[in-house]
Amino acid sequence: MLRQSALVVLSGGQDSTTCLFWAKRHFKYVSALSFRYGQLHENEVEIAREICNEHHIPFSVIDIPFISGLASNSLTDSSVAMDSTKPADGLPNTFVPGRNLFFLSIAAVFAREHGIFDLVTGVGQTDFSGYPDCRDSFIRSLNVSLNLAMDEQFQIHTPLMWLTKAEVWELADELGVFDLVRERTLTCYRGIVGDGCGDCPACKLRREGLEQYLQKRNSKQRDEQF
Amino acid sequence: MLRQSALVVLSGGQDSTTCLFWAKRHFKYVSALSFRYGQLHENEVEIAREICNEHHIPFSVIDIPFISGLASNSLTDSSVAMDSTKPADGLPNTFVPGRNLFFLSIAAVFAREHGIFDLVTGVGQTDFSGYPDCRDSFIRSLNVSLNLAMDEQFQIHTPLMWLTKAEVWELADELGVFDLVRERTLTCYRGIVGDGCGDCPACKLRREGLEQYLQKRNSKQRDEQF
């Protein structure tokens, strides 16, 4: 059964774009929200907008430049050299403190104004890399906080929470958007669309998942031929 | 025993200013954070700054204009006529959805950057007026969400949570800042410092509390004279 309306927090990356089409499968009306938060690669917002326009999905952008001023990190400050692995003593400097907290909180207020109470986000524990705000426990806690903050019944949907990157590729394929996600989305921390730079942590995760999934798909196709 | 450091979310109103001096009593290092969020009466930020400057309290302001664009309300939009009482069918239009959620979330990230994990806010249930984000349950839930979002141990302090307005005046008096709070703070929704317009919901609450407390103080002084 199709549910009514959902708002997808969309970055233009692999995960949130896959979630966009997951939402279109499960909800009658889907809209999307992106943020300009001082990220070095703001073209991800235009990528998100183009994908939405082509699929007739209402798309909005909210400017929240305060995020880049709050805390130093390599995604909003080009003078910070990017950690390519998780340091033993803490979080990688690609962590933007509070980012998902802000994205989902703003999305909730925005959605409520439009009579929407289902929010969709592409965060997942597999993608963890030490980012605490991608964990299921955080999302569930925030869901309660949002409900209490506004006296509403929001539902935050996290279709990718427990999927590996290979399974996220598989989901995109099932949803009929494998090529779109592969060629059009931007996951790379260096701002290169599609397969990306191949070297940053996000590209490595994405490529390893893709290779695993392609191997699985190929062996399945071989099995079917015999 | 004095604790180390606290960040006070300061609006320049009666409640948060009282909390500022509560924090100075309980913490060795106190700093304050205000927000410009498109409120009609931005002079509250300058009031907060002046009070901090006079008391040598480090003071910062963060601009978050996105809040006024998110949802219609009478505190950020002069074309919306202000509800003077709580409507039977919902929240008064002085409710800025998500305001305390945003203030405290931003304060937490800001504090963490400065090695501070104690946050102080002037919200209280007595002040409820139907604002869900002033309730204890919301604050406790958000505290957990903030901890999970950043993998830290924040403590949100709400010294006024269970006080009546009269008791908030009493606290200011105990802290030696009764006159300062009475004459210098801005609570009025119409932007008038001190005793305010006398007519808006915030002024009424403030005045009723003041009268109750003055009555109590006067009768106590009379008792002591005999």
GROMACS .gro file of C-alpha atoms in nm:
model
  452
    1MET     CA    1   0.000   0.000   0.000
    2LEU     CA    2   0.130   0.343  -0.095
    3ARG     CA    3   0.165   0.584   0.193
    4GLN     CA    4   0.086   0.951   0.145
    5SER     CA    5   0.378   1.198   0.155
    6ALA     CA    6   0.746   1.191   0.235
    7LEU     CA    7   1.029   1.441   0.236
    8VAL     CA    8   1.371   1.305   0.140
    9VAL     CA    9   1.688   1.472   0.268
   10LEU     CA   10   1.885   1.470  -0.057
   11SER     CA   11   2.255   1.541  -0.100
   12GLY     CA   12   2.293   1.422  -0.456
   13GLY     CA   13   2.508   1.131  -0.338
   14GLN     CA   14   2.462   0.758  -0.393
   15ASP     CA   15   2.282   0.692  -0.067
   16SER     CA   16   2.028   0.971  -0.058
   17THR     CA   17   1.954   0.940  -0.430
   18THR     CA   18   1.881   0.570  -0.383
   19CYS     CA   19   1.653   0.672  -0.094
   20LEU     CA   20   1.475   0.919  -0.323
   21PHE     CA   21   1.367   0.637  -0.552
   22TRP     CA   22   1.291   0.410  -0.256
   23ALA     CA   23   1.054   0.684  -0.138
   24LYS     CA   24   0.892   0.708  -0.482
   25ARG     CA   25   0.820   0.335  -0.458
   26HIS     CA   26   0.657   0.364  -0.114
   27PHE     CA   27   0.489   0.708  -0.107
   28LYS     CA   28   0.238   0.878  -0.334
   29TYR     CA   29   0.393   1.224  -0.303
   30VAL     CA   30   0.766   1.265  -0.266
   31SER     CA   31   0.957   1.589  -0.231
   32ALA     CA   32   1.323   1.654  -0.161
   33LEU     CA   33   1.527   1.900   0.042
   34SER     CA   34   1.895   1.988   0.004
   35PHE     CA   35   2.122   2.211   0.207
   36ARG     CA   36   2.396   2.455   0.122
   37TYR     CA   37   2.607   2.448   0.436
   38GLY     CA   38   2.937   2.577   0.305
   39GLN     CA   39   3.041   2.237   0.167
   40LEU     CA   40   3.340   2.269  -0.066
   41HIS     CA   41   3.149   2.094  -0.345
   42GLU     CA   42   2.825   2.282  -0.374
   43ASN     CA   43   2.767   2.128  -0.716
   44GLU     CA   44   2.609   1.837  -0.527
   45VAL     CA   45   2.308   2.063  -0.475
   46GLU     CA   46   2.274   2.118  -0.851
   47ILE     CA   47   2.309   1.746  -0.911
   48ALA     CA   48   2.025   1.683  -0.666
   49ARG     CA   49   1.813   1.952  -0.832
   50GLU     CA   50   1.864   1.810  -1.182
   51ILE     CA   51   1.771   1.458  -1.079
   52CYS     CA   52   1.456   1.590  -0.909
   53ASN     CA   53   1.360   1.809  -1.204
   54GLU     CA   54   1.392   1.519  -1.446
   55HIS     CA   55   1.167   1.307  -1.227
   56HIS     CA   56   0.916   1.582  -1.148
   57ILE     CA   57   0.997   1.577  -0.777
   58PRO     CA   58   0.947   1.909  -0.594
   59PHE     CA   59   1.289   2.024  -0.477
   60SER     CA   60   1.393   2.287  -0.223
   61VAL     CA   61   1.726   2.416  -0.094
   62ILE     CA   62   1.788   2.580   0.243
   63ASP     CA   63   2.101   2.782   0.315
   64ILE     CA   64   2.264   2.708   0.650
   65PRO     CA   65   2.610   2.862   0.623
   66PHE     CA   66   2.641   2.873   1.003
   67ILE     CA   67   2.745   2.505   0.998
   68SER     CA   68   3.081   2.572   0.833
   69GLY     CA   69   3.161   2.838   1.093
   70LEU     CA   70   3.081   2.619   1.391
   71ALA     CA   71   3.359   2.364   1.383
   72SER     CA   72   3.667   2.292   1.179
   73ASN     CA   73   3.646   2.000   0.936
   74SER     CA   74   3.786   1.904   0.597
   75LEU     CA   75   3.451   1.901   0.414
   76THR     CA   76   3.384   2.271   0.459
   77ASP     CA   77   3.738   2.406   0.504
   78SER     CA   78   3.985   2.360   0.218
   79SER     CA   79   4.277   2.448   0.447
   80VAL     CA   80   4.219   2.127   0.648
   81ALA     CA   81   4.391   1.824   0.490
   82MET     CA   82   4.144   1.538   0.462
   83ASP     CA   83   4.191   1.226   0.675
   84SER     CA   84   4.184   0.930   0.439
   85THR     CA   85   4.137   0.682   0.722
   86LYS     CA   86   3.985   0.696   1.068
   87PRO     CA   87   4.250   0.810   1.319
   88ALA     CA   88   4.297   0.576   1.616
   89ASP     CA   89   4.235   0.855   1.863
   90GLY     CA   90   3.905   0.992   1.741
   91LEU     CA   91   3.679   1.088   1.456
   92PRO     CA   92   3.808   1.155   1.103
   93ASN     CA   93   3.813   1.528   1.016
   94THR     CA   94   3.552   1.464   0.746
   95PHE     CA   95   3.303   1.456   1.037
   96VAL     CA   96   3.091   1.772   1.035
   97PRO     CA   97   2.966   1.784   1.394
   98GLY     CA   98   2.590   1.797   1.416
   99ARG     CA   99   2.533   1.776   1.041
  100ASN     CA  100   2.264   1.508   1.043
  101LEU     CA  101   2.119   1.659   1.359
  102PHE     CA  102   2.074   1.991   1.176
  103PHE     CA  103   1.963   1.840   0.845
  104LEU     CA  104   1.691   1.627   1.001
  105SER     CA  105   1.576   1.893   1.248
  106ILE     CA  106   1.537   2.152   0.974
  107ALA     CA  107   1.376   1.896   0.746
  108ALA     CA  108   1.122   1.817   1.019
  109VAL     CA  109   1.016   2.180   1.065
  110PHE     CA  110   1.005   2.230   0.688
  111ALA     CA  111   0.804   1.910   0.636
  112ARG     CA  112   0.557   1.999   0.914
  113GLU     CA  113   0.485   2.331   0.740
  114HIS     CA  114   0.388   2.127   0.434
  115GLY     CA  115   0.182   1.875   0.629
  116ILE     CA  116   0.444   1.602   0.583
  117PHE     CA  117   0.552   1.384   0.875
  118ASP     CA  118   0.752   1.111   0.703
  119LEU     CA  119   1.120   1.193   0.660
  120VAL     CA  120   1.365   0.981   0.464
  121THR     CA  121   1.741   0.989   0.511
  122GLY     CA  122   2.020   0.785   0.358
  123VAL     CA  123   2.227   0.738   0.673
  124GLY     CA  124   2.343   0.391   0.763
  125GLN     CA  125   2.555   0.218   1.022
  126THR     CA  126   2.763   0.036   0.759
  127ASP     CA  127   2.871   0.377   0.632
  128PHE     CA  128   2.965   0.451   0.993
  129SER     CA  129   3.336   0.545   0.953
  130GLY     CA  130   3.304   0.655   1.313
  131TYR     CA  131   3.034   0.914   1.240
  132PRO     CA  132   2.810   0.891   1.547
  133ASP     CA  133   2.521   1.071   1.379
  134CYS     CA  134   2.476   0.792   1.125
  135ARG     CA  135   2.387   0.536   1.388
  136ASP     CA  136   2.044   0.389   1.442
  137SER     CA  137   2.042   0.484   1.811
  138PHE     CA  138   2.096   0.851   1.723
  139ILE     CA  139   1.823   0.852   1.460
  140ARG     CA  140   1.572   0.689   1.696
  141SER     CA  141   1.657   0.930   1.974
  142LEU     CA  142   1.628   1.228   1.741
  143ASN     CA  143   1.293   1.101   1.619
  144VAL     CA  144   1.163   1.117   1.976
  145SER     CA  145   1.319   1.461   2.028
  146LEU     CA  146   1.154   1.597   1.713
  147ASN     CA  147   0.817   1.458   1.819
  148LEU     CA  148   0.851   1.620   2.160
  149ALA     CA  149   0.984   1.949   2.021
  150MET     CA  150   0.677   2.003   1.807
  151ASP     CA  151   0.419   1.772   1.960
  152GLU     CA  152   0.387   1.577   1.638
  153GLN     CA  153   0.434   1.221   1.517
  154PHE     CA  154   0.723   1.223   1.278
  155GLN     CA  155   0.862   0.902   1.133
  156ILE     CA  156   1.222   0.903   1.018
  157HIS     CA  157   1.277   0.631   0.759
  158THR     CA  158   1.629   0.495   0.710
  159PRO     CA  159   1.601   0.234   0.434
  160LEU     CA  160   1.980   0.194   0.417
  161MET     CA  161   2.049   0.170   0.790
  162TRP     CA  162   2.156  -0.195   0.792
  163LEU     CA  163   2.266  -0.238   0.430
  164THR     CA  164   2.623  -0.282   0.314
  165LYS     CA  165   2.736  -0.060   0.027
  166ALA     CA  166   2.698  -0.361  -0.204
  167GLU     CA  167   2.338  -0.398  -0.090
  168VAL     CA  168   2.274  -0.027  -0.152
  169TRP     CA  169   2.384  -0.084  -0.514
  170GLU     CA  170   2.155  -0.386  -0.528
  171LEU     CA  171   1.863  -0.176  -0.401
  172ALA     CA  172   1.928   0.090  -0.666
  173ASP     CA  173   1.925  -0.184  -0.928
  174GLU     CA  174   1.595  -0.327  -0.796
  175LEU     CA  175   1.449   0.025  -0.808
  176GLY     CA  176   1.559   0.059  -1.172
  177VAL     CA  177   1.807   0.339  -1.111
  178PHE     CA  178   2.141   0.159  -1.108
  179ASP     CA  179   2.283   0.353  -1.404
  180LEU     CA  180   2.144   0.684  -1.283
  181VAL     CA  181   2.302   0.637  -0.941
  182ARG     CA  182   2.630   0.515  -1.089
  183GLU     CA  183   2.671   0.792  -1.346
  184ARG     CA  184   2.494   1.096  -1.204
  185THR     CA  185   2.543   1.102  -0.829
  186LEU     CA  186   2.825   1.266  -0.637
  187THR     CA  187   2.973   1.079  -0.342
  188CYS     CA  188   3.338   1.178  -0.382
  189TYR     CA  189   3.479   1.409  -0.114
  190ARG     CA  190   3.675   1.580  -0.395
  191GLY     CA  191   3.360   1.668  -0.588
  192ILE     CA  192   3.400   1.438  -0.891
  193VAL     CA  193   3.070   1.298  -1.019
  194GLY     CA  194   3.011   0.927  -1.087
  195ASP     CA  195   3.306   0.702  -1.012
  196GLY     CA  196   3.483   0.998  -0.844
  197CYS     CA  197   3.852   1.043  -0.764
  198GLY     CA  198   3.876   0.680  -0.656
  199ASP     CA  199   4.103   0.769  -0.368
  200CYS     CA  200   3.907   0.948  -0.091
  201PRO     CA  201   3.733   0.741   0.181
  202ALA     CA  202   3.390   0.793   0.023
  203CYS     CA  203   3.510   0.678  -0.321
  204LYS     CA  204   3.679   0.371  -0.175
  205LEU     CA  205   3.364   0.266   0.012
  206ARG     CA  206   3.152   0.327  -0.296
  207ARG     CA  207   3.383   0.139  -0.535
  208GLU     CA  208   3.432  -0.162  -0.309
  209GLY     CA  209   3.056  -0.193  -0.273
  210LEU     CA  210   3.006  -0.158  -0.646
  211GLU     CA  211   3.265  -0.427  -0.723
  212GLN     CA  212   3.107  -0.666  -0.474
  213TYR     CA  213   2.763  -0.609  -0.615
  214LEU     CA  214   2.875  -0.640  -0.978
  215GLN     CA  215   3.049  -0.968  -0.893
  216LYS     CA  216   2.728  -1.096  -0.735
  217ARG     CA  217   2.518  -0.980  -1.030
  218ASN     CA  218   2.753  -1.131  -1.285
  219SER     CA  219   2.767  -1.467  -1.113
  220LYS     CA  220   2.387  -1.464  -1.083
  221GLN     CA  221   2.357  -1.390  -1.458
  222ARG     CA  222   2.603  -1.671  -1.533
  223ASP     CA  223   2.400  -1.910  -1.319
  224GLU     CA  224   2.085  -1.812  -1.507
  225GLN     CA  225   2.249  -1.878  -1.843
  226PHE     CA  226   2.319  -2.240  -1.754
  227MET     CA  227   3.199   2.311   4.466
  228LEU     CA  228   3.241   2.519   4.151
  229ARG     CA  229   3.221   2.323   3.830
  230GLN     CA  230   3.446   2.411   3.537
  231SER     CA  231   3.280   2.565   3.229
  232ALA     CA  232   2.932   2.633   3.105
  233LEU     CA  233   2.778   2.792   2.796
  234VAL     CA  234   2.453   2.982   2.853
  235VAL     CA  235   2.203   3.023   2.571
  236LEU     CA  236   2.122   3.390   2.624
  237SER     CA  237   1.837   3.587   2.469
  238GLY     CA  238   1.859   3.897   2.684
  239GLY     CA  239   1.525   3.814   2.845
  240GLN     CA  240   1.438   3.767   3.212
  241ASP     CA  241   1.477   3.391   3.216
  242SER     CA  242   1.804   3.343   3.032
  243THR     CA  243   1.964   3.643   3.206
  244THR     CA  244   1.874   3.495   3.543
  245CYS     CA  245   2.031   3.170   3.422
  246LEU     CA  246   2.346   3.357   3.324
  247PHE     CA  247   2.399   3.464   3.685
  248TRP     CA  248   2.293   3.122   3.813
  249ALA     CA  249   2.572   2.981   3.595
  250LYS     CA  250   2.822   3.234   3.733
  251ARG     CA  251   2.736   3.108   4.081
  252HIS     CA  252   2.792   2.741   3.989
  253PHE     CA  253   3.070   2.743   3.726
  254LYS     CA  254   3.420   2.883   3.719
  255TYR     CA  255   3.408   2.989   3.352
  256VAL     CA  256   3.085   3.107   3.197
  257SER     CA  257   3.033   3.216   2.838
  258ALA     CA  258   2.715   3.307   2.653
  259LEU     CA  259   2.573   3.252   2.306
  260SER     CA  260   2.294   3.447   2.134
  261PHE     CA  261   2.124   3.398   1.802
  262ARG     CA  262   2.002   3.632   1.532
  263TYR     CA  263   1.723   3.428   1.374
  264GLY     CA  264   1.519   3.699   1.207
  265GLN     CA  265   1.338   3.793   1.529
  266LEU     CA  266   1.155   4.126   1.492
  267HIS     CA  267   1.335   4.265   1.795
  268GLU     CA  268   1.701   4.207   1.730
  269ASN     CA  269   1.790   4.459   1.999
  270GLU     CA  270   1.762   4.169   2.244
  271VAL     CA  271   2.098   4.052   2.109
  272GLU     CA  272   2.257   4.389   2.193
  273ILE     CA  273   2.101   4.380   2.539
  274ALA     CA  274   2.254   4.037   2.594
  275ARG     CA  275   2.590   4.160   2.467
  276GLU     CA  276   2.593   4.465   2.695
  277ILE     CA  277   2.510   4.263   3.005
  278CYS     CA  278   2.789   4.017   2.921
  279ASN     CA  279   3.041   4.292   2.847
  280GLU     CA  280   2.970   4.462   3.180
  281HIS     CA  281   3.024   4.134   3.364
  282HIS     CA  282   3.328   4.023   3.161
  283ILE     CA  283   3.148   3.721   3.020
  284PRO     CA  284   3.267   3.606   2.674
  285PHE     CA  285   2.978   3.655   2.434
  286SER     CA  286   2.915   3.521   2.083
  287VAL     CA  287   2.635   3.560   1.829
  288ILE     CA  288   2.547   3.315   1.553
  289ASP     CA  289   2.329   3.412   1.258
  290ILE     CA  290   2.064   3.158   1.168
  291PRO     CA  291   1.826   3.347   0.939
  292PHE     CA  292   1.693   3.020   0.795
  293ILE     CA  293   1.461   2.988   1.097
  294SER     CA  294   1.240   3.278   0.996
  295GLY     CA  295   1.199   3.131   0.648
  296LEU     CA  296   1.099   2.786   0.768
  297ALA     CA  297   0.760   2.847   0.920
  298SER     CA  298   0.521   3.136   0.966
  299ASN     CA  299   0.497   3.286   1.315
  300SER     CA  300   0.436   3.623   1.473
  301LEU     CA  301   0.780   3.659   1.633
  302THR     CA  302   0.968   3.671   1.304
  303ASP     CA  303   0.697   3.794   1.066
  304SER     CA  304   0.546   4.138   1.130
  305SER     CA  305   0.257   4.062   0.893
  306VAL     CA  306   0.126   3.794   1.131
  307ALA     CA  307  -0.097   3.939   1.406
  308MET     CA  308   0.017   3.810   1.743
  309ASP     CA  309  -0.204   3.568   1.940
  310SER     CA  310  -0.245   3.718   2.286
  311THR     CA  311  -0.380   3.394   2.432
  312LYS     CA  312  -0.338   3.027   2.347
  313PRO     CA  313  -0.598   2.926   2.087
  314ALA     CA  314  -0.815   2.628   2.187
  315ASP     CA  315  -0.724   2.437   1.872
  316GLY     CA  316  -0.348   2.450   1.884
  317LEU     CA  317  -0.031   2.639   1.955
  318PRO     CA  318  -0.017   3.021   1.973
  319ASN     CA  319   0.146   3.177   1.666
  320THR     CA  320   0.428   3.306   1.887
  321PHE     CA  321   0.559   2.948   1.868
  322VAL     CA  322   0.867   2.934   1.645
  323PRO     CA  323   0.879   2.566   1.553
  324GLY     CA  324   1.208   2.404   1.641
  325ARG     CA  325   1.357   2.714   1.800
  326ASN     CA  326   1.490   2.554   2.116
  327LEU     CA  327   1.584   2.246   1.918
  328PHE     CA  328   1.803   2.462   1.693
  329PHE     CA  329   1.938   2.686   1.970
  330LEU     CA  330   2.051   2.397   2.187
  331SER     CA  331   2.183   2.186   1.900
  332ILE     CA  332   2.394   2.471   1.768
  333ALA     CA  333   2.503   2.561   2.121
  334ALA     CA  334   2.617   2.202   2.174
  335VAL     CA  335   2.837   2.195   1.862
  336PHE     CA  336   2.973   2.541   1.946
  337ALA     CA  337   3.042   2.442   2.308
  338ARG     CA  338   3.212   2.117   2.206
  339GLU     CA  339   3.453   2.314   1.987
  340HIS     CA  340   3.548   2.511   2.298
  341GLY     CA  341   3.577   2.204   2.520
  342ILE     CA  342   3.254   2.288   2.705
  343PHE     CA  343   2.992   2.023   2.773
  344ASP     CA  344   2.762   2.197   3.019
  345LEU     CA  345   2.483   2.396   2.853
  346VAL     CA  346   2.243   2.622   3.040
  347THR     CA  347   1.902   2.725   2.910
  348GLY     CA  348   1.621   2.928   3.064
  349VAL     CA  349   1.332   2.713   2.943
  350GLY     CA  350   1.071   2.605   3.193
  351GLN     CA  351   0.744   2.419   3.202
  352THR     CA  352   0.565   2.697   3.392
  353ASP     CA  353   0.639   2.923   3.096
  354PHE     CA  354   0.480   2.650   2.884
  355SER     CA  355   0.205   2.849   2.705
  356GLY     CA  356   0.171   2.536   2.496
  357TYR     CA  357   0.529   2.549   2.366
  358PRO     CA  358   0.629   2.183   2.352
  359ASP     CA  359   1.000   2.261   2.326
  360CYS     CA  360   1.005   2.415   2.675
  361ARG     CA  361   0.910   2.088   2.842
  362ASP     CA  362   1.139   1.878   3.055
  363SER     CA  363   1.071   1.566   2.849
  364PHE     CA  364   1.190   1.742   2.533
  365ILE     CA  365   1.506   1.874   2.697
  366ARG     CA  366   1.596   1.532   2.837
  367SER     CA  367   1.534   1.364   2.504
  368LEU     CA  368   1.740   1.624   2.320
  369ASN     CA  369   2.021   1.579   2.572
  370VAL     CA  370   2.039   1.211   2.477
  371SER     CA  371   2.019   1.296   2.105
  372LEU     CA  372   2.305   1.544   2.134
  373ASN     CA  373   2.518   1.291   2.320
  374LEU     CA  374   2.453   1.030   2.053
  375ALA     CA  375   2.502   1.275   1.764
  376MET     CA  376   2.854   1.361   1.874
  377ASP     CA  377   2.949   1.076   2.105
  378GLU     CA  378   2.993   1.314   2.396
  379GLN     CA  379   2.851   1.366   2.743
  380PHE     CA  380   2.664   1.693   2.737
  381GLN     CA  381   2.463   1.810   3.033
  382ILE     CA  382   2.179   2.050   2.968
  383HIS     CA  383   2.100   2.249   3.283
  384THR     CA  384   1.753   2.401   3.321
  385PRO     CA  385   1.756   2.586   3.655
  386LEU     CA  386   1.413   2.737   3.588
  387MET     CA  387   1.235   2.424   3.466
  388TRP     CA  388   1.002   2.387   3.764
  389LEU     CA  389   0.993   2.745   3.891
  390THR     CA  390   0.696   2.978   3.868
  391LYS     CA  391   0.763   3.326   3.731
  392ALA     CA  392   0.749   3.457   4.087
  393GLU     CA  393   1.017   3.207   4.187
  394VAL     CA  394   1.234   3.316   3.892
  395TRP     CA  395   1.220   3.672   4.032
  396GLU     CA  396   1.309   3.535   4.373
  397LEU     CA  397   1.607   3.351   4.225
  398ALA     CA  398   1.729   3.670   4.055
  399ASP     CA  399   1.702   3.847   4.390
  400GLU     CA  400   1.899   3.571   4.567
  401LEU     CA  401   2.165   3.601   4.297
  402GLY     CA  402   2.188   3.977   4.355
  403VAL     CA  403   2.059   4.075   4.011
  404PHE     CA  404   1.694   4.165   4.078
  405ASP     CA  405   1.731   4.526   3.960
  406LEU     CA  406   1.945   4.432   3.663
  407VAL     CA  407   1.689   4.176   3.546
  408ARG     CA  408   1.398   4.409   3.610
  409GLU     CA  409   1.540   4.712   3.434
  410ARG     CA  410   1.771   4.580   3.165
  411THR     CA  411   1.624   4.261   3.021
  412LEU     CA  412   1.384   4.232   2.731
  413THR     CA  413   1.099   3.983   2.761
  414CYS     CA  414   0.826   4.179   2.578
  415TYR     CA  415   0.715   4.042   2.242
  416ARG     CA  416   0.691   4.405   2.126
  417GLY     CA  417   1.056   4.475   2.199
  418ILE     CA  418   1.018   4.715   2.495
  419VAL     CA  419   1.292   4.676   2.758
  420GLY     CA  420   1.221   4.639   3.130
  421ASP     CA  421   0.853   4.636   3.224
  422GLY     CA  422   0.764   4.615   2.852
  423CYS     CA  423   0.435   4.693   2.678
  424GLY     CA  424   0.243   4.532   2.963
  425ASP     CA  425  -0.004   4.377   2.722
  426CYS     CA  426   0.155   4.090   2.527
  427PRO     CA  427   0.151   3.735   2.675
  428ALA     CA  428   0.517   3.756   2.777
  429CYS     CA  429   0.466   4.088   2.960
  430LYS     CA  430   0.160   3.958   3.142
  431LEU     CA  431   0.342   3.648   3.264
  432ARG     CA  432   0.641   3.857   3.370
  433ARG     CA  433   0.433   4.121   3.552
  434GLU     CA  434   0.211   3.873   3.734
  435GLY     CA  435   0.518   3.691   3.859
  436LEU     CA  436   0.683   4.015   3.965
  437GLU     CA  437   0.375   4.129   4.158
  438GLN     CA  438   0.350   3.794   4.335
  439TYR     CA  439   0.713   3.800   4.430
  440LEU     CA  440   0.708   4.164   4.547
  441GLN     CA  441   0.405   4.086   4.764
  442LYS     CA  442   0.592   3.793   4.916
  443ARG     CA  443   0.906   4.002   4.970
  444ASN     CA  444   0.716   4.290   5.124
  445SER     CA  445   0.526   4.070   5.368
  446LYS     CA  446   0.852   3.898   5.464
  447GLN     CA  447   1.014   4.236   5.528
  448ARG     CA  448   0.711   4.341   5.736
  449ASP     CA  449   0.738   4.019   5.938
  450GLU     CA  450   1.105   4.087   6.002
  451GLN     CA  451   1.033   4.439   6.125
  452PHE     CA  452   0.807   4.309   6.402
   0.00000   0.00000   0.00000
